[in-house]
Short mmCIF file of C-alpha atoms in Angstrom, two decimals:
data_model
loop_
_atom_site.label_atom_id
_atom_site.label_comp_id
_atom_site.label_asym_id
_atom_site.label_seq_id
_atom_site.Cartn_x
_atom_site.Cartn_y
_atom_site.Cartn_z
CA UNK Z 8 -0.47 -38.03 72.57
CA UNK Z 9 -2.67 -35.22 70.89
CA UNK Z 10 -4.14 -35.62 67.81
CA UNK Z 11 -3.20 -32.58 65.41
CA UNK Z 12 -4.96 -31.39 62.42
CA UNK Z 13 -1.87 -32.70 60.78
CA UNK Z 14 -2.44 -36.06 62.05
CA UNK Z 15 -6.58 -36.03 60.86
CA UNK Z 16 -5.51 -35.07 57.41
CA UNK Z 17 -3.10 -37.61 56.81
CA UNK Z 18 -5.40 -40.01 58.24
CA UNK Z 19 -8.03 -39.32 56.13
CA UNK Z 20 -5.83 -39.16 53.01
CA UNK Z 21 -4.47 -42.17 53.48
CA UNK Z 22 -7.63 -44.12 54.24
CA UNK Z 23 -8.99 -42.63 50.72
CA UNK Z 24 -6.39 -43.59 48.94
CA UNK Z 25 -6.53 -47.17 50.47
CA UNK Z 26 -10.23 -47.14 49.54
CA UNK Z 27 -9.66 -46.30 45.89
CA UNK Z 28 -6.81 -48.75 45.42
CA UNK Z 29 -9.12 -51.70 46.24
CA UNK Z 30 -12.88 -50.79 46.91
CA UNK Z 31 -13.52 -49.82 42.94
CA UNK Z 32 -11.93 -52.85 41.60
CA UNK Z 33 -13.38 -55.28 44.20
CA UNK Z 34 -16.63 -54.14 43.54
CA UNK Z 35 -16.39 -54.27 39.30
CA UNK Z 36 -14.66 -57.90 40.07
CA UNK Z 37 -17.99 -58.84 41.78
CA UNK Z 38 -19.87 -57.73 39.02
CA UNK Z 39 -18.53 -59.94 36.51
CA UNK Z 40 -18.55 -62.72 39.32
CA UNK Z 41 -22.37 -62.16 40.23
CA UNK Z 42 -23.88 -65.72 40.32
CA UNK Z 43 -26.18 -66.14 37.26
CA UNK Z 44 -28.59 -67.74 39.40
CA UNK Z 45 -29.06 -64.57 41.59
CA UNK Z 46 -29.57 -62.44 38.18
CA UNK Z 47 -32.15 -65.13 37.01
CA UNK Z 48 -33.99 -65.86 39.94
CA UNK Z 49 -34.50 -62.20 41.53
CA UNK Z 50 -33.51 -59.41 38.45
CA UNK Z 51 -37.49 -59.31 37.45
CA UNK Z 52 -40.62 -58.18 38.49
CA UNK Z 53 -41.97 -57.92 41.45
CA UNK Z 54 -38.67 -57.96 43.36
CA UNK Z 55 -37.63 -54.97 40.77
CA UNK Z 56 -39.92 -52.48 39.32
CA UNK Z 57 -39.85 -51.86 35.20
CA UNK Z 58 -37.70 -48.69 35.52
CA UNK Z 59 -34.85 -50.37 38.03
CA UNK Z 60 -35.01 -53.34 35.22
CA UNK Z 61 -34.20 -50.95 32.47
CA UNK Z 62 -31.74 -48.86 34.28
CA UNK Z 63 -30.03 -51.56 36.16
CA UNK Z 64 -29.52 -54.15 33.45
CA UNK Z 65 -26.53 -52.77 31.66
CA UNK Z 66 -23.22 -51.03 32.23
CA UNK Z 67 -22.67 -48.96 34.56
CA UNK Z 68 -26.23 -49.48 36.10
CA UNK Z 69 -25.11 -53.06 36.58
CA UNK Z 70 -22.42 -52.18 39.01
CA UNK Z 71 -25.49 -50.87 41.14
CA UNK Z 72 -27.24 -53.78 41.01
CA UNK Z 73 -24.05 -56.02 42.31
CA UNK Z 74 -24.11 -53.42 45.07
CA UNK Z 75 -27.85 -53.98 45.72
CA UNK Z 76 -27.40 -58.00 45.65
CA UNK Z 77 -24.19 -57.80 47.43
CA UNK Z 78 -25.76 -55.92 50.64
CA UNK Z 79 -29.02 -58.39 50.52
CA UNK Z 80 -26.85 -61.67 50.59
CA UNK Z 81 -24.82 -59.91 53.46
CA UNK Z 82 -28.04 -58.79 55.54
CA UNK Z 83 -31.07 -60.35 54.02
CA UNK Z 84 -32.85 -59.35 57.39
CA UNK Z 85 -32.80 -55.74 56.25
CA UNK Z 86 -34.73 -56.28 53.00
CA UNK Z 87 -38.27 -54.61 53.66
CA UNK Z 88 -39.80 -54.04 50.42
CA UNK Z 89 -38.34 -56.25 47.71
CA UNK Z 90 -39.36 -59.95 49.17
CA UNK Z 91 -35.66 -61.42 48.95
CA UNK Z 92 -35.22 -62.58 52.31
CA UNK Z 93 -34.72 -66.15 51.12
CA UNK Z 94 -31.97 -65.10 48.71
CA UNK Z 95 -29.08 -66.83 50.87
CA UNK Z 96 -30.80 -69.98 49.78
CA UNK Z 97 -29.92 -69.60 46.17
CA UNK Z 98 -26.31 -68.00 46.51
CA UNK Z 99 -23.09 -69.81 46.66
CA UNK Z 100 -21.52 -69.94 49.98
CA UNK Z 101 -18.27 -68.03 48.90
CA UNK Z 102 -20.65 -65.31 47.11
CA UNK Z 103 -22.16 -64.87 50.89
CA UNK Z 104 -18.59 -64.81 52.47
CA UNK Z 105 -17.20 -62.25 49.91
CA UNK Z 106 -20.28 -60.26 49.80
CA UNK Z 107 -20.25 -59.77 53.41
CA UNK Z 108 -16.57 -58.77 53.94
CA UNK Z 109 -16.93 -56.41 50.92
CA UNK Z 110 -19.92 -54.81 52.38
CA UNK Z 111 -18.91 -54.37 56.09
CA UNK Z 112 -15.38 -53.16 55.24
CA UNK Z 113 -16.23 -50.63 52.07
CA UNK Z 114 -19.19 -49.30 54.13
CA UNK Z 115 -17.16 -49.12 57.22
CA UNK Z 116 -14.12 -47.71 55.85
CA UNK Z 117 -16.36 -45.09 53.51
CA UNK Z 118 -18.09 -43.86 56.21
CA UNK Z 119 -14.90 -43.23 58.55
CA UNK Z 120 -13.65 -41.36 55.72
CA UNK Z 121 -16.44 -39.12 55.00
CA UNK Z 122 -16.77 -38.57 58.99
CA UNK Z 123 -12.98 -37.46 59.21
CA UNK Z 124 -13.72 -35.21 55.90
CA UNK Z 125 -16.54 -33.71 58.20
CA UNK Z 126 -14.14 -33.85 61.20
CA UNK Z 127 -11.41 -32.04 59.21
CA UNK Z 128 -13.90 -28.75 58.37
CA UNK Z 129 -15.08 -28.26 61.51
CA UNK Z 130 -11.27 -28.68 63.37
CA UNK Z 131 -10.09 -25.71 64.60
CA UNK Z 132 -6.93 -24.31 63.03
CA UNK Z 133 -3.54 -24.98 64.60
CA UNK F 2 27.60 0.40 11.05
CA UNK F 3 24.58 1.39 8.84
CA UNK F 4 24.40 -2.01 7.34
CA UNK F 5 24.42 -3.64 10.52
CA UNK F 6 21.14 -1.71 11.73
CA UNK F 7 19.31 -2.52 8.15
CA UNK F 8 20.47 -6.10 8.69
CA UNK F 9 18.97 -5.87 12.04
CA UNK F 10 15.72 -4.34 10.86
CA UNK F 11 15.23 -6.72 8.00
CA UNK F 12 15.79 -9.61 10.84
CA UNK F 13 13.01 -7.97 13.07
CA UNK F 14 10.77 -7.38 10.15
CA UNK F 15 11.32 -11.18 9.31
CA UNK F 16 10.54 -12.32 12.97
CA UNK F 17 7.38 -10.18 12.89
CA UNK F 18 5.76 -11.75 9.48
CA UNK F 19 6.80 -14.96 10.34
CA UNK F 20 4.79 -14.63 13.83
CA UNK F 21 2.07 -13.28 11.78
CA UNK F 22 1.79 -15.83 9.29
CA UNK F 23 2.31 -19.14 10.94
CA UNK F 24 3.01 -18.58 14.61
CA UNK F 25 -0.67 -17.94 15.97
CA UNK F 26 -2.70 -14.75 15.64
CA UNK F 27 -2.27 -12.33 18.47
CA UNK F 28 -5.25 -11.73 21.18
CA UNK F 29 -6.07 -9.35 23.15
CA UNK F 30 -6.94 -11.22 26.44
CA UNK F 31 -9.69 -10.32 29.26
CA UNK F 32 -8.97 -11.95 32.52
CA UNK F 33 -11.86 -14.23 33.85
CA UNK F 34 -12.52 -15.45 37.29
CA UNK F 35 -10.22 -18.51 38.00
CA UNK F 36 -7.30 -17.51 35.59
CA UNK F 37 -3.76 -17.97 36.41
CA UNK F 38 -0.70 -17.01 34.50
CA UNK F 39 0.50 -20.63 33.99
CA UNK F 40 -2.82 -21.42 32.27
CA UNK F 41 -3.32 -18.22 30.08
CA UNK F 42 0.62 -18.92 28.96
CA UNK F 43 -0.16 -22.83 28.57
CA UNK F 44 -3.47 -22.58 26.64
CA UNK F 45 -1.81 -19.29 24.25
CA UNK F 46 1.64 -20.21 23.63
CA UNK F 47 1.50 -24.11 24.62
CA UNK F 48 4.29 -23.78 27.17
CA UNK F 49 4.67 -25.91 30.24
CA UNK F 50 5.60 -24.58 33.63
CA UNK F 51 9.98 -25.07 33.63
CA UNK F 52 10.51 -25.20 30.36
CA UNK F 53 12.58 -22.50 27.99
CA UNK F 54 9.24 -21.87 26.11
CA UNK F 55 7.32 -21.04 29.24
CA UNK F 56 9.84 -18.63 30.46
CA UNK F 57 9.97 -17.17 26.70
CA UNK F 58 6.54 -16.83 26.89
CA UNK F 59 6.46 -15.31 30.46
CA UNK F 60 8.90 -12.80 29.08
CA UNK F 61 6.85 -11.59 26.16
CA UNK F 62 3.90 -11.36 28.55
CA UNK F 63 6.24 -9.06 30.61
CA UNK F 64 7.41 -7.28 27.88
CA UNK F 65 4.23 -6.38 25.76
CA UNK F 66 2.28 -5.55 29.16
CA UNK F 67 4.51 -3.35 31.12
CA UNK F 68 1.53 -2.50 33.21
CA UNK F 69 2.02 -6.13 34.59
CA UNK F 70 3.95 -5.21 37.43
CA UNK F 71 4.07 -8.93 39.29
CA UNK F 72 3.43 -11.64 36.39
CA UNK F 73 1.90 -13.84 39.16
CA UNK F 74 -0.65 -11.18 40.29
CA UNK F 75 -3.44 -10.48 37.82
CA UNK F 76 -6.97 -8.99 38.52
CA UNK F 77 -10.30 -10.14 36.90
CA UNK F 78 -10.96 -7.94 34.08
CA UNK F 79 -7.39 -6.94 33.53
CA UNK F 80 -6.42 -6.78 29.67
CA UNK F 81 -3.18 -8.94 28.73
CA UNK F 82 -1.61 -8.47 25.06
CA UNK F 83 -0.84 -11.92 23.84
CA UNK F 84 1.41 -11.70 20.83
CA UNK F 85 2.88 -14.90 19.36
CA UNK F 86 6.29 -15.79 19.88
CA UNK F 87 8.65 -15.85 16.45
CA UNK F 88 9.83 -19.01 15.13
CA UNK F 89 12.65 -20.93 17.26
CA UNK F 90 11.67 -18.88 20.52
CA UNK F 91 12.78 -20.32 23.44
CA UNK F 92 16.14 -20.14 25.46
CA UNK F 93 19.64 -21.90 24.81
CA UNK F 94 19.85 -24.77 27.22
CA UNK F 95 22.37 -23.71 30.01
CA UNK F 96 25.63 -25.91 30.06
CA UNK F 97 25.81 -28.28 33.16
CA UNK F 98 29.61 -27.46 33.62
CA UNK F 99 28.97 -23.25 34.23
CA UNK F 100 30.02 -22.50 37.81
CA UNK F 101 26.39 -21.09 39.85
CA UNK F 102 27.83 -18.32 41.31
CA UNK F 103 29.16 -16.82 38.08
CA UNK F 104 25.96 -17.80 36.36
CA UNK F 105 24.12 -15.88 39.21
CA UNK F 106 26.23 -12.84 38.72
CA UNK F 107 26.02 -12.99 35.23
CA UNK F 108 21.91 -12.70 35.66
CA UNK F 109 22.18 -9.87 38.09
CA UNK F 110 24.10 -7.95 35.77
CA UNK F 111 21.70 -8.65 32.94
CA UNK F 112 18.20 -8.75 34.17
CA UNK F 113 15.90 -10.62 31.86
CA UNK F 114 14.78 -8.53 28.50
CA UNK F 115 12.71 -9.49 25.40
CA UNK F 116 14.72 -10.42 22.34
CA UNK F 117 12.79 -7.90 20.07
CA UNK F 118 13.19 -5.05 22.74
CA UNK F 119 16.63 -3.58 21.27
CA UNK F 120 15.99 -4.65 17.47
CA UNK F 121 12.13 -3.68 16.51
CA UNK F 122 10.42 -1.19 18.68
CA UNK F 123 7.80 -0.65 16.16
CA UNK F 124 7.25 -4.33 16.28
CA UNK F 125 4.53 -3.77 19.15
CA UNK F 126 2.68 -1.23 16.59
CA UNK F 127 2.98 -3.37 13.64
CA UNK F 128 1.61 -6.47 15.43
CA UNK F 129 -0.84 -4.44 17.18
CA UNK F 130 -2.63 -3.78 14.15
CA UNK F 131 -3.85 -7.53 14.23
CA UNK F 132 -4.98 -7.68 17.75
CA UNK F 133 -8.49 -8.92 17.39
CA UNK F 134 -10.74 -6.18 19.05
CA UNK F 135 -14.17 -7.94 18.35
CA UNK F 136 -15.59 -9.59 21.58
CA UNK F 137 -16.89 -12.42 20.09
CA UNK F 138 -13.52 -13.55 19.09
CA UNK F 139 -12.09 -13.07 22.46
CA UNK F 140 -14.52 -14.93 23.71
CA UNK F 141 -13.66 -17.63 21.29
CA UNK F 142 -10.37 -18.07 22.71
CA UNK F 143 -11.78 -18.17 26.17
CA UNK F 144 -14.27 -20.82 25.73
CA UNK F 145 -12.09 -23.46 25.36
CA UNK F 146 -9.69 -22.38 27.73
CA UNK F 147 -12.59 -22.20 30.55
CA UNK F 148 -13.55 -25.79 29.46
CA UNK F 149 -9.95 -27.10 30.20
CA UNK F 150 -9.82 -25.54 33.47
CA UNK F 151 -13.21 -26.51 34.31
CA UNK F 152 -13.76 -29.63 33.00
CA UNK F 153 -12.83 -32.01 35.94
CA UNK F 154 -15.85 -31.09 37.70
CA UNK F 155 -18.18 -30.80 34.62
CA UNK F 156 -16.87 -34.66 33.28
CA UNK F 157 -18.49 -36.01 36.21
CA UNK F 158 -21.86 -34.84 35.89
CA UNK F 159 -21.93 -35.11 31.99
CA UNK F 160 -20.42 -38.61 32.32
CA UNK F 161 -23.28 -39.52 34.68
CA UNK F 162 -26.12 -37.96 32.62
CA UNK F 163 -24.43 -39.79 29.51
CA UNK F 164 -24.52 -43.22 30.90
CA UNK F 165 -28.25 -42.35 32.16
CA UNK F 166 -29.07 -41.35 28.60
CA UNK F 167 -27.68 -44.61 27.41
CA UNK F 168 -29.70 -46.74 29.82
CA UNK F 169 -32.66 -45.24 29.16
CA UNK F 170 -32.22 -45.75 25.35
CA UNK F 171 -30.86 -49.12 25.97
CA UNK F 172 -32.03 -52.39 24.41
CA UNK F 173 -35.37 -53.17 26.61
CA UNK F 174 -36.84 -49.33 25.90
CA UNK F 175 -35.82 -50.21 22.06
CA UNK F 176 -37.62 -53.30 22.21
CA UNK F 177 -40.91 -51.94 23.34
CA UNK F 178 -40.94 -49.33 20.31
CA UNK F 179 -39.93 -52.00 17.83
CA UNK F 180 -42.96 -53.82 19.90
CA UNK F 181 -45.28 -51.44 18.13
CA UNK F 182 -44.08 -52.81 14.31
CA UNK F 183 -44.46 -56.46 15.23
CA UNK F 184 -47.85 -56.07 16.52
CA UNK F 185 -48.62 -53.86 13.60
CA UNK F 186 -47.52 -56.82 11.38
CA UNK F 187 -49.52 -58.93 12.97
CA UNK F 188 -52.75 -56.99 12.65
CA UNK F 189 -52.59 -56.65 9.16
CA UNK F 190 -51.80 -60.50 8.84
CA UNK F 191 -54.99 -61.01 10.86
CA UNK F 192 -53.27 -62.56 13.62
CA UNK F 193 -54.40 -60.01 16.00
CA UNK F 194 -57.72 -57.74 15.90
CA UNK F 195 -57.71 -53.97 16.03
CA UNK F 196 -58.61 -54.00 19.66
CA UNK F 197 -55.69 -56.52 20.37
CA UNK F 198 -53.41 -54.08 18.36
CA UNK F 199 -54.53 -50.82 19.92
CA UNK F 200 -54.12 -52.59 23.32
CA UNK F 201 -50.58 -54.02 23.01
CA UNK F 202 -49.12 -50.59 21.39
CA UNK F 203 -51.11 -48.16 24.32
CA UNK F 204 -48.99 -51.12 26.82
CA UNK F 205 -45.88 -50.99 24.94
CA UNK F 206 -45.45 -47.02 24.91
CA UNK F 207 -47.18 -46.48 28.58
CA UNK F 208 -44.63 -49.08 29.59
CA UNK F 209 -41.76 -46.83 27.10
CA UNK F 210 -42.90 -43.57 28.99
CA UNK F 211 -43.10 -44.73 32.34
CA UNK F 212 -39.29 -45.96 31.70
CA UNK F 213 -37.97 -43.16 30.64
CA UNK F 214 -39.99 -40.66 32.86
CA UNK F 215 -39.16 -36.97 32.35
CA UNK F 216 -36.90 -37.68 29.82
CA UNK F 217 -39.29 -38.89 27.27
CA UNK F 218 -39.53 -34.88 25.78
CA UNK F 219 -36.13 -34.89 25.71
CA UNK F 220 -35.54 -37.93 23.51
CA UNK F 221 -38.20 -36.88 20.86
CA UNK F 222 -37.73 -33.08 20.58
CA UNK F 223 -40.56 -32.05 22.47
CA UNK F 224 -42.82 -34.66 21.72
CA UNK F 225 -44.55 -37.84 23.59
CA UNK F 226 -43.60 -41.43 22.45
CA UNK F 227 -47.08 -41.89 21.40
CA UNK F 228 -47.15 -38.91 18.93
CA UNK F 229 -43.70 -39.89 17.26
CA UNK F 230 -44.29 -44.05 16.93
CA UNK F 231 -47.02 -43.75 14.28
CA UNK F 232 -47.93 -45.79 11.49
CA UNK F 233 -46.58 -44.06 8.32
CA UNK F 234 -49.74 -43.54 5.65
CA UNK F 235 -47.50 -42.05 2.96
CA UNK F 236 -47.09 -43.92 -0.45
CA UNK F 237 -44.11 -45.82 -1.31
CA UNK F 238 -42.82 -45.60 2.33
CA UNK F 239 -43.51 -49.13 4.45
CA UNK F 240 -46.26 -48.47 7.25
CA UNK F 241 -43.73 -49.25 10.01
CA UNK F 242 -40.85 -46.96 8.73
CA UNK F 243 -41.14 -44.26 11.42
CA UNK F 244 -41.10 -46.78 14.05
CA UNK F 245 -37.94 -48.57 12.61
CA UNK F 246 -36.42 -45.18 12.34
CA UNK F 247 -37.23 -44.39 16.09
CA UNK F 248 -35.72 -47.89 17.30
CA UNK F 249 -32.87 -47.07 15.10
CA UNK F 250 -31.96 -43.61 16.48
CA UNK F 251 -32.59 -44.86 19.90
CA UNK F 252 -30.33 -47.68 19.39
CA UNK F 253 -27.56 -45.41 18.07
CA UNK F 254 -27.95 -42.85 20.90
CA UNK F 255 -27.55 -45.73 23.26
CA UNK F 256 -24.76 -46.59 22.05
CA UNK F 257 -22.95 -43.20 21.89
CA UNK F 258 -24.10 -42.27 25.41
CA UNK F 259 -22.93 -45.02 26.97
CA UNK F 260 -19.56 -45.19 25.50
CA UNK F 261 -19.45 -41.48 25.89
CA UNK F 262 -20.57 -41.51 29.55
CA UNK F 263 -17.61 -44.01 30.31
CA UNK F 264 -15.20 -42.12 28.26
CA UNK F 265 -16.33 -38.78 29.92
CA UNK F 266 -15.59 -40.37 33.24
CA UNK F 267 -12.32 -41.61 32.50
CA UNK F 268 -11.55 -38.46 30.65
CA UNK F 269 -11.71 -36.30 33.93
CA UNK F 270 -9.03 -38.51 35.42
CA UNK F 271 -6.96 -38.18 32.62
CA UNK F 272 -7.80 -34.22 32.71
CA UNK F 273 -6.63 -34.14 36.36
CA UNK F 274 -3.34 -35.69 35.29
CA UNK F 275 -2.97 -33.38 32.60
CA UNK F 276 -3.51 -30.21 34.66
CA UNK F 277 -1.07 -31.68 37.00
CA UNK F 278 1.74 -31.64 34.34
CA UNK F 279 1.56 -27.98 33.47
CA UNK F 280 0.83 -26.97 37.07
CA UNK F 281 3.67 -24.44 37.99
CA UNK F 282 4.38 -25.91 41.19
CA UNK F 283 4.54 -28.84 43.78
CA UNK F 284 1.96 -27.19 45.84
CA UNK F 285 -0.51 -26.86 42.81
CA UNK F 286 0.15 -30.23 41.41
CA UNK F 287 -0.60 -31.79 45.20
CA UNK F 288 -3.63 -29.70 45.65
CA UNK F 289 -5.14 -31.40 42.12
CA UNK F 290 -4.16 -35.14 42.77
CA UNK F 291 -5.73 -34.31 46.51
CA UNK F 292 -9.01 -33.10 45.10
CA UNK F 293 -9.25 -36.00 42.74
CA UNK F 294 -8.44 -38.79 45.41
CA UNK F 295 -11.37 -36.61 47.78
CA UNK F 296 -13.92 -36.54 45.23
CA UNK F 297 -13.69 -39.84 43.71
CA UNK F 298 -13.64 -41.66 47.24
CA UNK F 299 -16.22 -39.66 48.47
CA UNK F 300 -18.30 -40.90 44.91
CA UNK F 301 -17.37 -44.51 45.63
CA UNK F 302 -18.41 -44.48 49.09
CA UNK F 303 -21.96 -42.72 48.32
CA UNK F 304 -22.74 -44.88 45.21
CA UNK F 305 -22.27 -47.75 47.75
CA UNK F 306 -24.72 -45.70 50.25
CA UNK F 307 -27.10 -45.49 47.17
CA UNK F 308 -27.05 -49.00 46.44
CA UNK F 309 -27.91 -49.84 50.21
CA UNK F 310 -30.41 -47.23 50.09
CA UNK F 311 -32.12 -49.08 47.16
CA UNK F 312 -32.09 -52.65 48.96
CA UNK F 313 -34.81 -51.30 50.98
CA UNK F 314 -36.57 -49.18 48.80
CA UNK F 315 -37.07 -49.49 45.03
CA UNK F 316 -37.34 -45.70 43.98
CA UNK F 317 -38.71 -43.84 41.46
CA UNK F 318 -37.75 -41.35 38.93
CA UNK F 319 -37.74 -38.28 40.87
CA UNK F 320 -35.71 -39.83 43.98
CA UNK F 321 -33.19 -41.63 41.35
CA UNK F 322 -32.83 -38.22 39.68
CA UNK F 323 -32.29 -36.58 43.36
CA UNK F 324 -29.88 -39.44 44.37
CA UNK F 325 -27.56 -39.01 41.49
CA UNK F 326 -27.52 -35.11 41.58
CA UNK F 327 -26.58 -35.40 45.21
CA UNK F 328 -24.22 -38.10 45.01
CA UNK F 329 -22.47 -35.94 42.19
CA UNK F 330 -22.49 -32.60 44.35
CA UNK F 331 -21.21 -34.40 47.53
CA UNK F 332 -18.44 -36.12 45.52
CA UNK F 333 -17.52 -32.65 44.22
CA UNK F 334 -17.75 -31.04 47.69
CA UNK F 335 -15.76 -34.04 48.79
CA UNK F 336 -12.56 -33.02 46.51
CA UNK F 337 -13.03 -29.29 47.33
CA UNK F 338 -12.82 -30.24 51.03
CA UNK F 339 -10.19 -32.34 51.04
CA UNK F 340 -8.00 -29.59 49.18
CA UNK F 341 -8.84 -26.91 51.54
CA UNK F 342 -7.53 -29.39 54.09
CA UNK F 343 -4.34 -29.93 52.46
CA UNK F 344 -4.10 -26.24 52.02
CA UNK F 345 -4.43 -26.02 55.74
CA UNK F 346 -2.65 -29.22 57.53
CA UNK F 347 -0.80 -30.98 54.71
CA UNK F 348 1.41 -28.79 52.42
CA UNK F 349 4.47 -29.90 53.90
CA UNK F 350 3.97 -33.46 52.27
CA UNK F 351 4.55 -34.05 48.57
CA UNK F 352 1.72 -36.69 48.12
CA UNK F 353 2.34 -36.62 44.19
CA UNK F 354 6.22 -36.96 44.24
CA UNK F 355 5.80 -39.92 46.93
CA UNK F 356 2.85 -41.97 45.07
CA UNK F 357 4.98 -41.14 41.75
CA UNK F 358 2.00 -39.75 40.14
CA UNK F 359 4.07 -36.60 39.13
CA UNK F 360 6.48 -38.44 36.86
CA UNK F 361 3.23 -40.18 35.86
CA UNK F 362 1.56 -37.17 34.92
CA UNK F 363 4.64 -35.17 33.77
#
């Protein structure tokens, strides 16, 4: 079976539509459900600099803060500068699981969608 | 016979007068890049494609612009006469029980012509005297039309900018400004020494400057926080008056900017929906929807990417601005890219209809 430009476009489009249906609402929901213990313990110097504390403390910056915490909870070993490698010790188990699922699926699906878009741009005309 | 002609003439004069008095001003419009006939007719006549008013507006356009051989083909720089429709302008609805064969024969025998054509040959001259010739007046018509057309891609960076301004002027930074006033009160009551007060003032304002970065002069109209947040020396005015006024101004700016940023971002989607509603065909509707899906999805994915990047490296002002601008540009590019891909490979699929977006945005 040979993949045509039309098939690739349909795949890319429906991937993006499904991404929009679940990803932003889940991200907003996680912002409301972000455990208070994480914010109280880590959202301060020296883990965040003064500018970040200002920008990320209120909506819509708080959504970005959720993304940072979710990624660190999912993959604490990737932390190099913030000094939050023990973050899982202070995170409820349910949030660890949810954050791991969210990060893997959201980053993976977004990456695939963008790669498909680039492929479409380079795809020879039918 | 003579009386019939007089009656027709009177009616046409009344129409012309009514058109001039209450139904819009004639405009001599110069076609700009990105213009479409449907958009021009919508902006000037408020006519949605597919409606009787739109057909009447299109006939009016063709009648007063005989050089316009094909109304779907306009060129940049071309001048169009846009004259108001008289009261009640619009075609009668066609009854449902009319035989389509007879209807087509009737249309073929009587090609569309403007209702004013036989009765008022001097209408163009009369109304032409009111056409604005001042370029500024023509531009005034163009500006809102251009804004409406380009709002979708303007809304995103404007929303990001307004939200960023809201964050910069948020409660944390306002508290730093108020800290100067509090320290001054303590100094006046003898709790702090002059040196301690100076130190607190300097520290608070330095932190403020560092937080707002290059936006500092923008917030204070070209001045720095150190120049603005000062003790008042005028008699009859509290010493901390300027500090309180500055804090109140920043707080108000934060409220407006944060709400404005959210509204602008949401309004971008509304404008895409509105533009779909007045698109002239399924193709155009789908292009608009596909572009909105592409830009929003790429924007969401890249925002998560930025959050991931921030987990490893705290960023300063310069990098933050580059990341924000890069995300906005890439998001816009994603929308355009998907739209181009739709034109190449997806035209046969009516996504707007399948996802019920057409009905939602009609």
